[in-house]
Coordinates of C-alpha atoms and ligand atoms in Angstrom, one line a residue:
M1 CA 8.8 56.5 -22.0
E2 CA 10.2 55.6 -18.9
N3 CA 8.7 58.7 -17.4
I4 CA 5.2 58.1 -18.2
I5 CA 2.8 56.9 -15.6
K6 CA 1.0 53.7 -16.9
L7 CA -2.6 52.5 -16.3
N8 CA -2.5 49.0 -15.4
K9 CA -5.8 46.8 -16.4
D10 CA -7.0 46.7 -12.9
G11 CA -7.3 50.5 -13.0
S12 CA -3.9 50.9 -10.7
L13 CA -0.9 53.1 -11.8
S14 CA 2.5 52.0 -12.4
V15 CA 4.5 55.2 -11.4
P16 CA 8.0 55.7 -12.5
S17 CA 10.6 57.2 -10.1
S18 CA 10.5 60.5 -11.9
P19 CA 7.0 60.9 -13.4
I20 CA 6.3 63.7 -15.9
I21 CA 3.3 65.5 -14.4
P22 CA 1.7 68.4 -16.5
Y23 CA 0.5 71.6 -14.5
I24 CA -1.8 74.4 -15.5
P25 CA -0.7 77.4 -13.4
G26 CA -4.2 79.0 -13.7
D27 CA -5.6 82.5 -13.9
G28 CA -5.5 85.4 -11.6
T29 CA -4.0 84.2 -8.1
G30 CA -3.3 80.8 -9.9
P31 CA 0.5 81.7 -10.7
D32 CA 1.3 82.9 -7.3
I33 CA -0.4 79.8 -5.7
W34 CA 1.4 77.4 -8.4
N35 CA 4.8 78.5 -7.7
A36 CA 4.2 78.3 -4.0
T37 CA 2.9 74.8 -4.6
R38 CA 5.6 73.6 -6.7
I39 CA 8.3 74.7 -4.2
V40 CA 6.6 72.5 -1.5
L41 CA 6.0 69.5 -3.4
D42 CA 9.6 69.2 -4.7
K43 CA 10.7 69.6 -1.3
A44 CA 8.4 67.1 0.1
V45 CA 9.5 64.5 -2.3
E46 CA 13.2 65.2 -1.8
T47 CA 12.5 64.9 2.3
A48 CA 10.6 61.7 1.7
Y49 CA 12.9 60.0 -0.9
R50 CA 16.1 62.1 -1.1
N51 CA 17.4 61.5 -4.8
E52 CA 15.3 58.2 -5.5
K53 CA 12.1 60.1 -6.6
K54 CA 11.4 63.4 -8.2
I55 CA 8.4 64.7 -10.2
I56 CA 9.3 66.3 -13.6
F57 CA 6.5 69.1 -13.9
K58 CA 5.5 70.2 -17.5
K59 CA 3.7 73.2 -18.2
I60 CA 0.4 73.0 -20.2
L61 CA -1.8 75.9 -21.3
A62 CA -5.3 76.8 -20.4
G63 CA -7.2 80.1 -19.5
E64 CA -6.0 83.5 -20.3
E65 CA -2.4 82.5 -20.9
A66 CA -3.5 79.9 -23.3
Y67 CA -5.7 82.4 -25.2
K68 CA -2.7 84.9 -25.4
E69 CA -0.4 82.3 -26.8
T70 CA -2.5 80.2 -29.1
G71 CA -6.0 82.1 -29.4
E72 CA -7.8 79.0 -27.7
W73 CA -8.9 79.0 -24.0
L74 CA -8.7 75.1 -23.8
P75 CA -6.3 73.9 -26.7
E76 CA -6.7 70.2 -27.5
E77 CA -3.1 69.6 -26.9
T78 CA -3.7 70.4 -23.3
L79 CA -6.4 67.6 -23.0
E80 CA -3.9 65.3 -25.0
Q81 CA -1.0 65.8 -22.5
I82 CA -3.3 65.3 -19.6
K83 CA -4.4 62.1 -21.4
K84 CA -1.1 61.0 -22.0
Y85 CA 0.5 61.6 -18.6
K86 CA -2.7 60.4 -16.8
V87 CA -2.2 62.8 -13.6
A88 CA -2.2 66.4 -13.7
I89 CA -2.4 69.4 -11.3
K90 CA -4.1 72.8 -11.8
G91 CA -4.6 76.4 -10.6
P92 CA -8.0 77.9 -10.9
L93 CA -9.4 79.3 -14.2
T94 CA -11.7 82.0 -14.5
T95 CA -15.2 81.9 -15.9
P96 CA -17.4 85.0 -16.4
V97 CA -20.7 85.1 -14.8
G98 CA -24.0 85.4 -16.8
H99 CA -22.4 85.8 -20.0
G100 CA -19.7 84.7 -22.4
M101 CA -17.8 81.0 -22.6
R102 CA -18.7 78.1 -20.5
S103 CA -16.4 77.1 -17.5
L104 CA -13.1 75.8 -18.7
N105 CA -12.8 73.8 -15.4
V106 CA -16.1 72.3 -16.1
A107 CA -15.0 71.4 -19.7
I108 CA -11.7 69.7 -18.7
R109 CA -13.9 67.7 -16.2
Q110 CA -16.3 66.7 -18.9
E111 CA -13.9 66.3 -21.9
L112 CA -11.8 64.0 -19.9
D113 CA -14.6 62.2 -18.1
L114 CA -13.3 63.0 -14.6
F115 CA -16.4 61.8 -13.0
A116 CA -15.9 62.1 -9.4
C117 CA -14.7 65.2 -7.8
I118 CA -13.4 64.3 -4.5
R119 CA -13.0 67.2 -1.7
P120 CA -11.7 66.0 1.7
A121 CA -12.5 68.6 4.7
K122 CA -10.6 67.6 7.8
Y123 CA -9.9 70.0 10.5
I124 CA -6.3 71.1 11.1
T125 CA -5.4 71.9 14.5
G126 CA -4.7 75.6 14.9
V127 CA -7.0 76.7 12.1
P128 CA -9.4 79.1 13.2
S129 CA -13.1 77.7 12.7
P130 CA -16.6 79.1 13.2
C131 CA -17.6 75.8 14.5
N132 CA -17.7 74.7 18.4
E133 CA -15.8 71.3 18.0
P134 CA -14.0 71.5 14.7
E135 CA -11.9 68.6 15.5
K136 CA -15.1 66.4 14.9
I137 CA -15.1 67.4 11.2
N138 CA -13.4 64.9 9.0
M139 CA -15.6 64.4 5.9
V140 CA -15.0 63.5 2.3
I141 CA -17.2 64.8 -0.5
F142 CA -17.6 62.7 -3.5
R143 CA -19.4 65.2 -6.0
E144 CA -20.6 63.9 -9.4
N145 CA -18.7 65.8 -12.2
S146 CA -20.1 64.9 -15.4
E147 CA -23.8 66.2 -15.6
D148 CA -26.8 67.9 -13.7
L149 CA -27.3 71.5 -14.4
Y150 CA -23.4 71.7 -15.1
L151 CA -24.0 70.3 -18.7
G152 CA -24.9 73.9 -19.4
I153 CA -28.1 73.1 -21.1
E154 CA -30.1 76.4 -21.1
W155 CA -31.8 78.8 -23.2
E156 CA -31.8 82.6 -22.5
A157 CA -35.3 84.2 -22.0
G158 CA -36.7 85.7 -25.1
T159 CA -34.8 83.6 -27.8
E160 CA -36.4 81.3 -30.2
D161 CA -34.9 78.1 -28.4
A162 CA -36.1 79.4 -25.0
K163 CA -39.6 79.7 -26.7
E164 CA -39.7 76.3 -28.1
A165 CA -38.5 74.8 -24.8
V166 CA -41.2 76.7 -22.9
T167 CA -43.8 75.7 -25.1
F168 CA -42.8 72.2 -24.9
V169 CA -43.0 72.1 -21.3
N170 CA -46.4 74.0 -21.1
S171 CA -47.9 71.5 -23.5
K172 CA -46.5 68.5 -21.5
I173 CA -46.9 69.6 -18.0
L174 CA -49.7 72.0 -18.2
K175 CA -47.9 74.8 -16.6
N176 CA -48.5 78.4 -17.7
L177 CA -44.9 79.6 -18.3
D178 CA -44.5 83.0 -20.0
D179 CA -42.5 82.2 -23.3
K180 CA -41.6 85.6 -23.7
T181 CA -39.8 86.3 -20.1
T182 CA -38.9 82.5 -19.0
G183 CA -35.4 81.5 -19.4
I184 CA -35.1 77.6 -19.1
G185 CA -32.5 75.1 -18.4
I186 CA -32.3 71.2 -18.0
K187 CA -31.0 69.0 -15.5
P188 CA -30.0 65.7 -16.7
I189 CA -29.2 62.8 -14.2
S190 CA -28.4 59.3 -15.4
E191 CA -28.2 55.9 -13.9
K192 CA -24.7 55.1 -15.4
N193 CA -22.9 58.1 -14.2
T194 CA -24.9 58.1 -10.8
K195 CA -23.9 54.5 -10.3
R196 CA -20.2 55.0 -10.9
L197 CA -19.8 58.0 -8.5
I198 CA -21.6 56.1 -5.8
R199 CA -19.6 52.8 -6.5
K200 CA -16.4 55.1 -6.0
S201 CA -17.7 56.6 -2.8
I202 CA -18.5 53.3 -1.2
Q203 CA -15.5 51.7 -2.3
F204 CA -13.5 54.5 -0.7
A205 CA -15.3 54.2 2.3
V206 CA -14.7 50.5 2.4
D207 CA -10.9 50.6 1.5
N208 CA -10.4 53.5 4.3
N209 CA -12.5 52.2 7.1
R210 CA -14.8 54.8 6.8
K211 CA -18.0 54.6 8.8
S212 CA -20.8 56.0 6.8
V213 CA -21.7 57.1 3.0
T214 CA -24.6 59.4 3.2
I215 CA -26.4 60.2 -0.3
M216 CA -27.5 64.1 0.0
H217 CA -30.3 64.9 -2.5
K218 CA -33.4 66.8 -3.1
G219 CA -35.2 64.0 -4.2
N220 CA -38.5 65.2 -2.5
I221 CA -38.9 68.1 -5.0
M222 CA -36.8 66.6 -8.1
K223 CA -38.1 63.2 -7.9
F224 CA -36.7 61.8 -11.4
T225 CA -33.6 63.4 -11.1
E226 CA -32.3 63.7 -7.7
G227 CA -34.9 61.2 -6.3
A228 CA -33.3 58.6 -8.9
F229 CA -29.9 59.7 -7.6
L230 CA -31.0 58.4 -4.3
K231 CA -32.7 55.4 -5.9
W232 CA -29.7 54.2 -7.8
G233 CA -27.3 55.0 -4.9
Y234 CA -29.1 52.3 -2.6
E235 CA -29.4 49.9 -5.5
V236 CA -25.3 50.1 -5.8
G237 CA -25.0 49.5 -1.9
E238 CA -27.6 46.6 -2.2
N239 CA -26.4 44.7 -5.1
E240 CA -22.6 45.4 -5.2
F241 CA -21.8 45.9 -1.5
K242 CA -24.4 43.6 0.2
D243 CA -21.8 42.1 2.7
M244 CA -20.4 45.7 3.7
I245 CA -23.3 47.7 4.0
I246 CA -25.8 48.3 6.8
T247 CA -28.8 50.6 7.2
E248 CA -29.2 53.2 9.7
Q249 CA -32.1 51.3 11.1
E250 CA -29.7 48.0 11.6
L251 CA -27.2 50.3 13.2
W252 CA -29.4 51.1 15.9
D253 CA -31.4 48.0 16.2
Q254 CA -28.5 45.4 15.9
F255 CA -25.3 47.3 16.7
D256 CA -26.2 49.9 19.3
G257 CA -25.3 52.8 17.2
K258 CA -21.7 51.7 17.0
V259 CA -20.6 50.6 13.5
P260 CA -19.0 47.5 13.6
Y261 CA -15.3 47.2 12.0
G262 CA -15.5 46.2 8.3
K263 CA -19.1 47.8 7.7
V264 CA -20.3 51.1 6.5
V265 CA -23.6 52.6 7.1
L266 CA -25.4 54.1 3.9
K267 CA -27.9 56.5 4.7
D268 CA -29.2 59.7 3.0
R269 CA -30.2 63.2 3.9
I270 CA -32.4 66.0 1.9
A271 CA -29.9 68.7 0.8
D272 CA -31.3 71.4 2.9
N273 CA -31.3 69.1 6.1
M274 CA -27.6 67.9 5.3
F275 CA -26.3 71.7 5.6
Q276 CA -27.6 71.8 9.2
Q277 CA -26.6 68.5 9.9
V278 CA -22.8 68.7 9.1
L279 CA -22.8 71.8 10.9
L280 CA -24.6 70.6 14.1
R281 CA -23.6 66.8 14.3
P282 CA -20.4 66.6 12.1
S283 CA -19.3 63.5 14.0
E284 CA -22.1 61.7 12.5
Y285 CA -21.1 62.4 9.0
D286 CA -18.3 60.9 6.9
V287 CA -18.4 60.2 3.2
I288 CA -20.8 62.4 1.4
T289 CA -21.9 61.5 -2.1
A290 CA -24.0 64.2 -4.1
P291 CA -25.0 65.3 -7.4
N292 CA -23.0 68.1 -9.2
L293 CA -24.8 71.1 -7.6
N294 CA -25.5 69.9 -4.4
G295 CA -21.7 68.8 -4.2
D296 CA -20.6 72.1 -5.2
Y297 CA -22.6 74.1 -2.5
I298 CA -21.8 71.7 0.3
S299 CA -17.8 71.8 -0.6
D300 CA -17.5 75.7 0.3
L301 CA -19.7 75.2 3.5
L302 CA -17.2 72.3 4.8
A303 CA -14.3 74.2 3.6
A304 CA -15.7 77.1 5.6
M305 CA -16.0 75.1 8.6
V306 CA -12.2 73.8 8.4
G307 CA -10.8 77.3 8.1
G308 CA -12.0 78.7 4.5
L309 CA -11.2 78.3 0.8
G310 CA -7.3 78.7 1.7
L311 CA -7.2 75.3 2.8
A312 CA -9.6 73.1 0.8
P313 CA -8.3 70.7 -1.7
G314 CA -9.6 68.6 -4.3
A315 CA -9.2 66.1 -7.1
N316 CA -11.3 65.3 -10.3
I317 CA -10.8 61.5 -11.1
G318 CA -12.0 59.3 -13.9
E319 CA -11.3 55.9 -15.1
S320 CA -7.9 56.7 -16.8
C321 CA -6.9 60.4 -15.7
A322 CA -6.9 62.4 -12.6
V323 CA -6.6 66.0 -12.3
F324 CA -5.9 67.9 -8.8
E325 CA -7.2 71.3 -8.1
A326 CA -8.3 73.5 -5.3
T327 CA -11.8 73.9 -4.4
H328 CA -11.5 77.9 -4.8
G329 CA -11.3 80.1 -7.9
T330 CA -8.9 82.9 -9.2
A331 CA -9.7 85.2 -6.1
P332 CA -9.0 88.0 -8.8
K333 CA -8.9 90.9 -6.4
Y334 CA -5.7 89.4 -5.0
A335 CA -4.0 88.5 -8.6
G336 CA -0.3 89.0 -8.6
L337 CA -0.1 90.4 -4.8
D338 CA 1.5 87.3 -3.6
K339 CA -0.9 86.9 -0.9
V340 CA -3.5 84.4 -0.8
N341 CA -2.9 81.0 0.9
P342 CA -1.7 78.3 -1.4
G343 CA -2.7 75.7 1.0
S344 CA -5.5 74.4 -1.1
V345 CA -3.5 73.5 -4.1
I346 CA -0.7 72.4 -1.8
L347 CA -3.0 69.9 0.0
S348 CA -4.4 69.1 -3.3
G349 CA -0.5 68.2 -4.5
A350 CA -0.5 66.0 -1.3
M351 CA -3.7 64.3 -2.4
M352 CA -1.9 63.7 -6.0
L353 CA 1.0 62.2 -4.3
E354 CA -1.3 59.6 -2.4
H355 CA -2.7 58.9 -5.6
L356 CA 0.8 58.3 -7.1
G357 CA 1.2 55.7 -3.9
W358 CA 3.9 58.3 -2.5
H359 CA 2.1 58.5 0.9
E360 CA 5.5 59.5 2.6
A361 CA 5.7 62.8 0.9
S362 CA 2.2 63.5 1.6
D363 CA 2.7 62.8 5.3
V364 CA 5.8 65.3 5.2
I365 CA 3.2 68.1 3.7
H366 CA 0.6 67.4 6.3
A367 CA 3.2 67.4 9.1
A368 CA 5.4 70.7 7.8
L369 CA 1.7 72.6 7.1
Q370 CA 0.6 71.6 10.6
K371 CA 3.9 72.9 12.2
A372 CA 3.6 76.4 10.2
I373 CA 0.0 76.9 11.5
L374 CA 0.6 76.0 15.2
N375 CA 3.6 78.5 14.6
K376 CA 0.9 81.0 13.6
Q377 CA 3.0 82.0 10.7
V378 CA 0.2 82.0 8.0
T379 CA -1.2 83.8 5.0
Y380 CA -3.7 86.8 5.5
D381 CA -6.8 84.8 5.5
L382 CA -5.7 83.0 8.6
A383 CA -3.8 85.5 10.1
R384 CA -6.8 87.9 10.3
Q385 CA -8.4 85.2 12.5
I386 CA -5.7 84.0 14.7
P387 CA -4.7 86.3 17.6
G388 CA -1.0 87.0 17.7
S389 CA 0.0 85.5 14.6
I390 CA 2.4 86.7 11.7
E391 CA 1.2 87.4 8.3
L392 CA 3.3 85.7 5.7
K393 CA 2.9 86.4 1.7
C394 CA 1.9 83.4 -0.2
S395 CA 5.5 82.5 -1.5
E396 CA 6.8 83.2 2.1
F397 CA 4.2 80.7 3.6
A398 CA 5.5 77.9 1.2
R399 CA 9.1 78.6 2.3
K400 CA 7.9 78.5 5.9
I401 CA 6.4 75.1 5.2
C402 CA 9.5 73.7 3.6
S403 CA 11.3 74.9 6.8
F404 CA 9.5 72.6 8.8
M405 CA 10.5 69.7 6.7
D406 CA 14.1 69.8 7.8
Ligands
NAP501 P1 -13.2 82.6 -5.4 O1 -11.9 82.8 -6.5 O2 -13.1 81.2 -4.7 O3 -12.8 83.6 -4.2 C1 -13.8 84.0 -3.3 C2 -13.3 84.1 -2.1 O4 -12.7 83.1 -1.3 C3 -12.1 85.1 -2.1 O5 -12.3 86.8 -2.4 C4 -11.2 85.0 -0.8 O6 -12.0 85.6 0.4 C5 -11.4 83.6 -0.6 N1 -10.5 82.9 -1.2 C6 -10.4 82.0 -2.4 N2 -9.0 81.6 -2.7 C7 -8.3 81.8 -1.5 C8 -7.1 81.4 -1.3 N3 -6.3 80.8 -2.1 N4 -6.7 81.9 -0.1 C9 -7.5 82.5 0.8 N5 -8.7 83.0 0.5 C10 -9.0 82.6 -0.7 O7 -14.3 82.5 -6.1 P2 -15.2 83.7 -6.8 O8 -14.8 85.0 -6.7 O9 -16.6 83.4 -6.8 O10 -14.5 83.3 -8.2 C11 -13.4 83.9 -9.0 C12 -13.4 83.3 -10.5 O11 -12.8 81.9 -10.1 C13 -14.6 83.1 -11.2 O12 -14.3 83.3 -12.5 C14 -15.1 81.8 -11.0 O13 -15.7 81.1 -12.2 C15 -13.5 80.9 -10.9 N6 -13.8 79.5 -10.2 C16 -12.8 78.7 -10.8 C17 -12.8 77.6 -10.0 C18 -11.8 76.5 -10.7 O14 -10.8 76.8 -11.2 N7 -12.0 75.3 -10.3 C19 -13.6 77.3 -9.0 C20 -14.3 78.3 -8.3 C21 -14.5 79.5 -9.2 P3 -11.9 87.2 1.1 O15 -12.4 87.9 -0.1 O16 -12.5 86.9 2.2 O17 -10.2 87.4 1.2

């Protein structure tokens, strides 16, 4: 029991010096990336704490490997292990498009109620970026993880269920949808799930001295789902963070556009506008909080702005468990080639270390990754954009990062 992370009553963690942390290597490029990540995490913990701390990694199964060994894509035992050990890290898992099973990644998030998907996008010096002033990019996305279109409530065109749903819609909303050729989906967004996400994002901004929280929504079109997300978001700000929150109007009227210390501006942007805002005026955005689908889209944009999916970490956090994973998928065309950038899972691992309170080890990773990039010794994705760079394999890049920890 002494190796098990415990959850305290106030939601904080009691972390032993050698915690057991389950990992899922993942499909496609997952195993290459995970092996590289593990080397870096072990070395960072050793560098920061010598022999005082060490992670005991424990393999758990999901995806193709699980299916081969157990006949199940996501064994119940895997979910039980994550619940037991509280913190886990995973590589990407394959999801077929347009047919077949639902996403295992979504299933893990929903089964464990990991309601907040947190994705930082911070520029690392030396990384090629399509933006003019990438050093101004330092945002954190809070993506709602448990509902919206990701609940997968949809019916295929031509089926009896789709006809029934279309008939209902036609009768209620007087639209003339064709019940034979129309596929139909449902987008649930609830007050409870919205409020807990927005609460977490504002609390994060307050705790980390962030300047603003922007609610990204499409409430002008989807009034009772995304519009409600916006309304409930402001309610959380006004009712629960009254002394810390200021409006954009107050920012300009009372503070001349400068956010006072200890205050957070709560504002909102319609989703389509949000995309051009972060590209053209990145310094005006800090924490972004969004429903599931918007959050998914903006994550990849911000990842591209700071160097692509090879450097895009993430965490899925609930009340009692947390699973750390990259923003990217399995990149199947590179599977087994020891080629892709392990940076996203390495940085997700650094987020995991911070979640454990092991900030020193996380700092070691950030510093060593920065040095490897400035040294221009990088994987293919960065090498193809950095003139004069040396292309390294996935595993070589991990070892290069480790070499900068000595
Ligand atoms: P993807 O796997 O993210 O790959 C898209 C492209 O992004 C790659 O072709 C590559 O670009 C670049 N990329 C991704 N990972 C990279 C890395 N580590 N280093 C450098 N570049 C990287 O997206 P996808 O092809 O749309 O999805 C493939 C599968 O992954 C699908 O089954 C999908 O459902 C699944 N998926 C899983 C997760 C998850 O596990 N959380 C998330 C997203 C998608 P270039 O071609 O330009 O080199």
